[in-house]
Coordinates of C-alpha atoms in Angstrom, one line a residue:
M30 CA -78.6 35.0 -37.9
K31 CA -78.5 33.1 -34.7
P32 CA -75.9 30.2 -34.3
T33 CA -77.2 26.8 -33.4
S34 CA -76.1 25.0 -30.3
R35 CA -72.4 23.9 -31.0
Y36 CA -71.2 23.4 -27.4
S37 CA -68.6 20.8 -26.9
L38 CA -66.2 20.3 -23.9
S39 CA -63.3 20.0 -26.4
R40 CA -64.0 23.6 -27.6
N41 CA -63.7 26.1 -24.9
R42 CA -61.5 29.0 -26.1
L43 CA -63.1 32.2 -26.5
L44 CA -61.1 34.6 -28.8
L45 CA -61.5 38.2 -27.8
V46 CA -60.3 40.5 -30.7
A47 CA -59.7 44.2 -30.1
D48 CA -60.9 44.4 -26.5
F49 CA -61.9 48.2 -26.5
D50 CA -63.9 48.0 -23.3
D51 CA -61.4 45.8 -21.1
M52 CA -63.9 42.9 -20.9
A53 CA -61.4 40.2 -20.6
V54 CA -60.9 40.0 -16.9
R55 CA -64.7 40.2 -16.4
L56 CA -65.3 37.4 -19.0
R57 CA -62.8 35.2 -17.3
A58 CA -64.4 35.7 -13.9
E59 CA -67.9 35.1 -15.0
S60 CA -67.8 31.5 -16.4
N61 CA -65.8 28.5 -16.5
R62 CA -67.2 27.5 -19.7
W63 CA -64.6 29.3 -21.7
Q64 CA -60.9 30.3 -21.6
V65 CA -60.3 33.8 -23.0
V66 CA -57.6 34.2 -25.4
Q67 CA -56.8 37.9 -26.4
A68 CA -55.8 39.3 -29.8
P69 CA -55.0 43.0 -29.6
T70 CA -55.7 43.8 -33.2
Y71 CA -58.0 42.4 -36.0
L72 CA -54.9 41.1 -37.9
A73 CA -53.8 39.2 -34.8
G74 CA -57.3 37.8 -34.5
I75 CA -57.4 36.6 -38.1
A76 CA -54.0 34.8 -37.3
Q77 CA -55.4 33.0 -34.2
A78 CA -58.9 32.3 -35.5
P79 CA -58.0 28.8 -37.0
M80 CA -57.3 27.3 -33.6
P81 CA -59.0 23.9 -33.4
D82 CA -60.6 24.3 -30.0
L83 CA -62.3 27.7 -30.6
L84 CA -65.8 28.2 -29.1
G85 CA -66.4 31.6 -30.6
V86 CA -65.0 34.9 -31.6
L87 CA -66.0 38.1 -29.8
V88 CA -65.0 41.2 -31.8
G89 CA -64.9 44.6 -30.3
I90 CA -65.8 47.5 -32.7
D91 CA -66.1 51.2 -32.5
Q92 CA -66.3 54.0 -35.1
G93 CA -62.5 54.3 -35.4
P94 CA -60.9 51.6 -37.4
R95 CA -61.3 51.6 -41.2
R96 CA -62.4 48.4 -43.4
L97 CA -64.1 46.6 -40.5
D98 CA -66.1 44.8 -43.0
A99 CA -62.8 43.3 -44.5
A100 CA -61.7 42.6 -41.0
V101 CA -64.9 40.6 -40.2
A102 CA -64.7 38.8 -43.5
G103 CA -61.1 37.9 -42.7
L104 CA -62.1 36.4 -39.3
R105 CA -64.9 34.4 -40.9
A106 CA -62.7 33.0 -43.5
A107 CA -60.2 32.0 -40.9
A108 CA -62.5 30.6 -38.3
G109 CA -64.8 28.7 -40.7
D110 CA -68.6 28.5 -40.6
R111 CA -68.5 26.3 -37.5
V112 CA -67.5 29.1 -35.1
P113 CA -69.9 31.9 -34.2
I114 CA -68.5 35.4 -34.7
L115 CA -70.1 38.1 -32.4
L116 CA -69.8 41.7 -32.5
C117 CA -69.5 43.7 -29.4
C118 CA -70.2 47.5 -29.6
R119 CA -71.2 50.5 -27.6
P120 CA -74.8 51.7 -28.0
H121 CA -73.7 54.6 -30.4
A122 CA -72.0 52.0 -32.7
E123 CA -75.1 49.7 -33.1
P124 CA -75.9 50.9 -36.7
L125 CA -72.2 49.9 -37.8
A126 CA -72.7 46.5 -36.0
R127 CA -76.0 45.8 -37.9
R128 CA -74.1 46.7 -41.2
L129 CA -71.2 44.4 -40.5
L130 CA -73.6 41.4 -40.1
T131 CA -73.5 41.2 -43.9
A132 CA -69.7 40.9 -43.8
G133 CA -69.9 37.4 -42.0
A134 CA -70.8 38.0 -38.3
D135 CA -73.5 36.0 -36.8
D136 CA -74.9 38.4 -34.3
Y137 CA -73.9 41.6 -32.2
L138 CA -74.2 42.4 -28.5
I139 CA -74.1 45.6 -26.6
S140 CA -71.0 46.1 -24.5
P141 CA -70.7 44.8 -21.9
P142 CA -72.8 41.8 -22.6
S143 CA -74.1 39.8 -19.6
R144 CA -72.8 36.1 -19.2
E145 CA -76.4 34.9 -20.2
E146 CA -76.5 37.0 -23.4
L147 CA -73.1 35.8 -24.4
E148 CA -73.9 32.1 -23.7
R149 CA -77.1 32.5 -25.7
A150 CA -75.4 34.1 -28.6
L151 CA -72.8 31.4 -28.6
G152 CA -75.3 28.7 -28.7
L153 CA -74.4 27.1 -25.3
P154 CA -76.9 24.9 -23.5
A155 CA -78.4 26.4 -20.4
E156 CA -76.7 23.7 -18.2
F157 CA -73.4 21.7 -18.6
P158 CA -74.0 18.1 -19.9
S159 CA -74.2 15.6 -17.2
D160 CA -70.8 14.2 -18.0
A161 CA -69.2 17.7 -17.7
V162 CA -70.9 18.3 -14.3
E163 CA -69.5 15.0 -13.1
A164 CA -66.0 15.9 -14.3
D165 CA -66.2 19.3 -12.5
R166 CA -67.2 17.7 -9.3
V167 CA -64.1 15.4 -9.4
T168 CA -61.8 18.1 -10.6
T169 CA -62.7 21.0 -8.5
S170 CA -62.8 19.0 -5.2
I171 CA -60.1 20.3 -2.7
G172 CA -57.7 17.9 -1.2
L173 CA -56.4 17.6 2.3
D174 CA -53.0 18.9 1.2
E175 CA -54.7 22.0 -0.4
M176 CA -56.8 22.7 2.7
A177 CA -53.6 22.4 5.0
E178 CA -51.9 24.9 2.6
L179 CA -55.0 27.2 2.7
G180 CA -54.9 26.9 6.4
D181 CA -51.1 27.9 6.5
V182 CA -52.0 31.1 4.4
L183 CA -54.8 32.0 7.0
D184 CA -52.2 31.4 9.8
H185 CA -49.9 34.0 8.1
L186 CA -52.5 36.4 6.9
Q187 CA -50.9 39.2 9.1
G188 CA -47.7 38.8 7.5
S189 CA -46.5 41.1 4.5
L190 CA -48.3 41.4 1.3
H191 CA -45.5 39.7 -0.7
D192 CA -45.5 36.8 1.7
V193 CA -49.2 36.2 1.3
L194 CA -49.1 36.6 -2.5
T195 CA -46.2 34.0 -2.6
R196 CA -48.1 31.5 -0.5
L197 CA -51.2 31.9 -2.7
A198 CA -49.1 31.5 -5.8
N199 CA -47.6 28.2 -4.5
L200 CA -50.9 26.8 -3.6
A201 CA -52.3 27.6 -7.1
C202 CA -49.2 26.2 -8.8
R203 CA -49.5 22.8 -7.0
A204 CA -53.3 22.5 -6.9
L205 CA -53.6 23.4 -10.7
E206 CA -50.4 21.5 -11.8
A207 CA -49.2 24.8 -13.6
Q208 CA -45.6 25.3 -14.8
W209 CA -45.7 28.7 -13.1
V210 CA -48.3 31.0 -11.4
E211 CA -48.1 34.7 -10.7
V212 CA -50.6 36.4 -8.2
A213 CA -50.8 40.3 -8.2
A214 CA -52.8 42.7 -6.0
F215 CA -52.5 46.1 -4.7
G216 CA -49.4 46.9 -6.7
Q217 CA -47.4 44.1 -5.7
S218 CA -46.9 40.6 -7.3
A219 CA -45.3 37.1 -6.5
R220 CA -44.4 34.5 -9.1
V221 CA -43.5 30.9 -8.4
G222 CA -42.6 28.0 -10.8
Q223 CA -40.4 27.7 -13.7
G224 CA -40.5 28.7 -17.4
A225 CA -41.0 31.8 -19.5
S226 CA -44.0 30.5 -21.6
P227 CA -47.0 32.8 -22.4
P228 CA -49.9 32.4 -19.9
D229 CA -52.7 30.0 -20.4
L230 CA -55.3 31.3 -17.9
T231 CA -56.0 34.6 -16.1
E232 CA -58.5 35.2 -13.5
G233 CA -59.5 38.5 -11.9
L234 CA -59.4 38.8 -8.2
T235 CA -62.2 40.8 -6.7
H236 CA -63.1 42.0 -3.3
G237 CA -66.7 43.0 -3.1
A238 CA -67.4 44.9 -6.4
E239 CA -63.7 46.1 -6.7
L240 CA -61.1 44.4 -9.0
I241 CA -58.0 44.2 -6.8
G242 CA -55.7 42.1 -8.9
R243 CA -55.4 38.8 -10.9
V244 CA -53.9 35.3 -10.7
T245 CA -52.2 34.2 -14.0
L246 CA -51.3 30.6 -14.8
G247 CA -48.8 29.4 -17.3
P248 CA -49.4 26.2 -19.3
R249 CA -50.2 23.0 -17.3
R250 CA -47.3 20.9 -16.7
I251 CA -48.9 18.0 -18.5
G252 CA -51.7 18.3 -21.1
T253 CA -54.1 21.2 -21.1
Y254 CA -56.5 22.7 -18.6
T255 CA -59.9 21.0 -18.6
A256 CA -63.2 22.8 -18.1
G257 CA -63.2 21.4 -14.6
Q258 CA -59.7 22.8 -13.7
M259 CA -60.8 26.2 -15.1
A260 CA -63.7 26.2 -12.7
K261 CA -61.2 25.3 -10.0
C262 CA -59.1 28.2 -10.9
R263 CA -62.1 30.6 -10.8
G264 CA -63.0 29.1 -7.3
Y265 CA -59.5 29.7 -6.1
A266 CA -59.6 33.2 -7.5
R267 CA -62.8 34.2 -5.5
V268 CA -61.0 32.8 -2.3
F269 CA -57.8 34.6 -3.1
G270 CA -59.7 37.8 -3.7
G271 CA -61.4 37.6 -0.3
L272 CA -58.2 36.7 1.5
L273 CA -56.2 39.6 -0.1
G274 CA -59.1 42.0 0.4
S275 CA -59.2 41.1 4.1
H276 CA -55.3 41.4 4.4
H277 CA -55.4 44.9 2.8
R278 CA -58.2 46.1 5.0
E279 CA -56.6 44.9 8.2
S280 CA -53.2 46.3 7.1
Q281 CA -54.6 49.6 6.5
A282 CA -56.5 49.5 10.0
R283 CA -53.2 48.5 11.6
Q284 CA -51.4 51.4 9.7
Q285 CA -54.0 53.7 10.7
A286 CA -53.9 52.6 14.4
M287 CA -50.1 53.1 14.6
T288 CA -50.0 56.4 12.8
D289 CA -50.3 59.9 14.4
S290 CA -53.0 61.9 12.6
V291 CA -51.3 65.3 13.0
S292 CA -47.7 64.7 12.1
G293 CA -48.1 61.5 9.9
L294 CA -45.3 59.9 12.0
R295 CA -45.6 56.6 13.9
N296 CA -47.3 56.9 17.3
R297 CA -46.7 55.6 20.8
R298 CA -48.6 52.5 20.1
F299 CA -46.3 51.5 17.2
L300 CA -43.2 52.2 19.4
D301 CA -44.6 49.9 22.2
H302 CA -45.0 47.3 19.5
F303 CA -41.7 47.8 17.7
L304 CA -39.2 48.4 20.4
P305 CA -39.3 45.1 22.3
G306 CA -39.0 43.1 19.2
L307 CA -35.9 45.3 18.0
L308 CA -34.2 44.8 21.4
E309 CA -34.8 41.0 21.0
R310 CA -33.2 41.0 17.7
A311 CA -30.3 43.3 19.0
T312 CA -29.6 40.8 21.7
R313 CA -29.4 37.9 19.2
Q314 CA -27.3 39.9 16.6
R315 CA -25.2 41.8 19.2
F316 CA -25.9 45.3 18.1
R317 CA -26.7 48.5 20.0
V318 CA -30.0 50.5 20.0
T319 CA -30.2 54.1 21.1
L320 CA -33.5 55.9 22.1
L321 CA -33.8 59.6 22.0
L322 CA -36.6 61.5 23.6
F323 CA -37.0 65.1 22.9
D324 CA -39.6 67.8 23.3
I325 CA -40.1 71.4 22.2
D326 CA -39.0 74.0 24.7
D327 CA -41.8 76.3 25.8
F328 CA -44.4 74.7 23.3
K329 CA -47.2 76.0 25.3
H330 CA -46.2 79.5 24.6
Y331 CA -46.5 78.9 20.8
N332 CA -49.8 77.3 21.2
D333 CA -51.2 79.9 23.3
T334 CA -49.8 82.9 21.2
Y335 CA -50.6 81.5 17.7
G336 CA -53.2 79.1 18.1
H337 CA -53.5 75.1 17.8
A338 CA -53.3 75.3 14.0
A339 CA -49.8 76.8 14.3
G340 CA -49.0 74.4 17.0
D341 CA -50.0 71.5 14.7
E342 CA -47.8 72.9 11.9
I343 CA -44.8 73.0 14.4
I344 CA -45.4 69.4 15.2
R345 CA -45.6 68.3 11.6
E346 CA -42.4 70.3 10.5
I347 CA -40.3 69.2 13.3
G348 CA -41.2 65.6 12.6
Q349 CA -40.3 66.0 9.0
L350 CA -37.2 67.8 9.8
M351 CA -36.0 65.0 12.1
Q352 CA -36.9 62.3 9.4
R353 CA -34.7 64.1 6.8
C354 CA -31.7 64.3 9.3
C355 CA -32.0 60.5 10.2
R356 CA -30.7 57.5 8.5
R357 CA -33.3 55.7 6.3
H358 CA -33.7 52.9 8.8
D359 CA -34.1 54.9 12.0
V360 CA -37.6 55.3 13.3
V361 CA -39.2 58.7 14.3
V362 CA -42.2 58.7 16.5
R363 CA -44.5 61.2 17.9
F364 CA -44.4 60.1 21.5
G365 CA -47.3 62.4 22.7
G366 CA -48.1 66.1 22.8
D367 CA -44.8 67.9 21.8
E368 CA -42.7 65.0 22.6
F369 CA -40.9 62.9 20.1
A370 CA -38.9 59.7 20.1
V371 CA -36.2 58.5 17.7
V372 CA -34.9 54.9 17.5
F373 CA -31.3 54.6 16.3
W374 CA -30.0 51.0 15.4
D375 CA -27.4 49.3 13.4
A376 CA -29.2 48.1 10.3
D377 CA -25.9 47.2 8.4
Q378 CA -24.0 44.2 9.6
P379 CA -21.1 44.6 9.6
R380 CA -21.3 48.3 10.0
K381 CA -20.3 50.5 7.0
A382 CA -17.0 52.2 7.2
G383 CA -17.2 55.4 9.3
S384 CA -20.5 54.6 10.8
Q385 CA -20.1 54.3 14.5
H386 CA -22.7 53.8 17.2
P387 CA -23.5 55.5 19.4
S388 CA -21.6 58.6 17.8
D389 CA -24.1 58.7 14.9
P390 CA -27.1 59.6 16.9
L391 CA -25.2 62.6 18.4
T392 CA -24.3 63.7 14.8
V393 CA -28.0 63.5 13.9
V394 CA -28.9 65.5 17.0
D395 CA -26.5 68.4 15.9
R396 CA -27.6 68.1 12.3
F397 CA -31.2 68.6 13.5
R398 CA -30.3 71.4 15.8
D399 CA -28.8 73.3 12.8
A400 CA -31.8 72.4 10.7
L401 CA -34.1 73.7 13.3
L402 CA -32.2 77.0 13.9
N403 CA -32.4 77.6 10.1
H404 CA -36.0 76.6 9.6
R405 CA -38.8 79.2 9.2
F406 CA -42.1 78.1 10.5
P407 CA -44.7 80.2 8.4
G408 CA -47.4 80.3 11.2
L409 CA -45.0 82.0 13.7
G410 CA -44.6 85.5 12.3
P411 CA -41.6 87.2 13.8
E412 CA -40.6 84.1 15.6
A413 CA -40.5 82.0 12.5
G414 CA -36.8 81.3 12.4
G415 CA -34.1 80.6 14.9
K416 CA -36.4 80.7 18.0
L417 CA -37.5 77.0 18.5
T418 CA -35.3 74.8 20.6
I419 CA -35.6 71.3 22.0
S420 CA -34.5 69.5 25.0
G421 CA -33.8 65.7 24.9
G422 CA -32.3 62.7 26.6
L423 CA -30.5 59.6 25.1
A424 CA -30.2 56.1 26.4
T425 CA -28.4 53.1 24.8
F426 CA -29.3 49.3 25.0
P427 CA -27.9 47.2 26.5
W428 CA -25.4 49.4 28.6
E429 CA -28.1 51.5 30.3
A430 CA -31.2 49.5 30.0
A431 CA -32.1 45.8 29.9
G432 CA -35.6 46.1 28.2
A433 CA -37.8 48.6 26.3
E434 CA -39.6 50.0 29.3
E435 CA -36.3 50.7 31.1
L436 CA -34.8 52.2 28.0
I437 CA -37.7 54.6 27.7
R438 CA -37.5 55.4 31.4
R439 CA -33.9 56.2 31.3
A440 CA -34.1 58.4 28.2
D441 CA -37.0 60.3 29.9
A442 CA -34.9 60.8 33.0
A443 CA -32.2 62.4 30.8
L444 CA -34.7 64.5 29.2
I445 CA -36.0 65.8 32.5
D446 CA -32.5 66.6 33.6
A447 CA -31.9 68.5 30.4
K448 CA -35.1 70.6 31.2
Q449 CA -33.8 71.2 34.6
Q450 CA -30.3 72.2 33.5
G451 CA -31.8 75.2 31.5
K452 CA -33.4 73.5 28.3
N453 CA -31.9 73.8 24.8
R454 CA -29.7 70.8 25.3
V455 CA -29.6 67.0 24.9
L456 CA -28.1 64.7 27.6
H457 CA -26.9 61.2 27.4
I458 CA -27.4 58.8 30.4
G459 CA -24.2 56.9 31.2
G460 CA -21.2 57.9 29.3
R461 CA -20.3 54.6 28.2
G462 CA -19.6 53.2 24.9
G463 CA -16.8 55.8 23.8
W464 CA -19.1 58.6 23.0
A465 CA -17.5 61.9 22.1
A466 CA -20.0 64.7 22.2
P467 CA -19.7 67.4 19.5
A468 CA -18.6 70.9 20.5
S469 CA -21.4 73.5 20.7
D470 CA -21.4 77.1 19.8
P471 CA -22.3 79.5 22.5
G472 CA -26.2 79.9 22.8
A473 CA -26.7 76.8 20.6
A474 CA -28.2 73.6 21.8
T475 CA -25.6 71.5 23.7
T476 CA -25.3 67.7 23.4
E477 CA -23.7 66.3 26.4
E478 CA -23.0 63.0 28.3
K479 CA -24.6 62.7 31.7

C-alpha cells in the first residue's frame, strides 16, 4: 500500500525507531525536508508517535526482536492513519518485512534507502511548493555579520582544533538563534550557549566521503526551526565539514613536517619555530630558558660495527630515555644525526616549591646519565649496557644569550669544549645563576660549569 502525497511544511519530523543501521546522521545530511527524531526502542517509538508535526515513521527491523507485528500495530495506533509507517530492513529480512505489512505498515525499504526512495515512500512531492522555496531563499541567506564571522574563522584556521570548533559553534548559535550549539570533530568538541535541554537538530559533518563529526543544536531561542532554517543548518554543516577537514589535514602535515621519522621526536624545524616564540614569552613573563645540546660519543663506531638499524635503535631509545627523565613541559628534539636538543623552561608561575632553575636541568642530566648507564640496547650485543656515553653543552637565556640563534650557538660551543676535554661530560657556559653542579663518581659522566 503506497501512501498518498501528504506533504506539509507544518509536518517535518521523521521518527526513526530502532536505528539498527545507524542511518540517523545520513538522513539528517541528505535532506532539509525533515528533522530526524530518534527512538531507540519500539516502545519509545510508540510513545513519541502521536507528535502533531510527524511526517512519517521509519522502523528498523531485523530477525532479532520478538512480536514485531505487535510493535508495528502499536505504532500504527499511536500515529494514526494520516502518518505513513515505513519499515527498513536488510535484504535477508525482506520476507519478514512483507509479512509485517499486514500489521499496519505502509511499505518497506531495503536499508539503507536512498533519499529519493524515502521521499517517494513518504509521498513527498518532487519539488518544494513555491512558497517553501521562497521561504528557504529568505531564511538561508547569509548576512554580512555571518560572513564576517566566517572570515574570522578562516583567519584563525591554523589555531588549535578546540579554538576552531568554538568559533564555528558561536557562528551557528548566533546564525540559527539556538539556545546552545555543540560542534564535535576528530575526538574534540566545543559547546557554546546556555541550557541543558535535549537537542533539536543534529547534522553530520563530512569531509569528502568521511564522516568526521557533527553539529548539534539545542532548541531555538524563540519558536521552532523552520524548513528553511533546517536547510541553513545543513549548509553550515557542509561548510564546517570542509573547514574542519582542511584544518585536520594541514595540522597533520605540520606535525609530520616537524617530527623526526626515526626517533618520533620533534625535529630541528620545530625547534627553529618554537624557540624564538618561547624566548619572547620568557622576556615578557621574566622566566629563564636553558638549552642543552648533546650528542652520542663515538656514534660512528656503533653505526659501522652494528649497522644502521642498530644506530636507529640507539637514536630512538636515547630519545625515549631523555623524555622520561624530563619534566612534562620540557621539549626534547632530535637536532640532527646523533645530536639532540632539550629545552628546559619554567612552565609554572610561580615556581613550585623545590623547583629551581637552572639547577633542574643539571638534575635531569644526571638522571639521564644514570638511566643511560643502566640501559641495555638489544642491538649492541656485548656492548648493550653501560657503554654508551654522551657529551653536551648548556646555555641559559637571558644571561648567556640574547636570542634563539645565540642560545644555540653558545650551547654548541660548550658541547664542542666537552668533546675536546675528553667526552663523557656536560659543560655549562658561564657559571651564572647560582648553579651547583652535582658531584660525579669516577668514570661517570661529569656535569660542570665552564
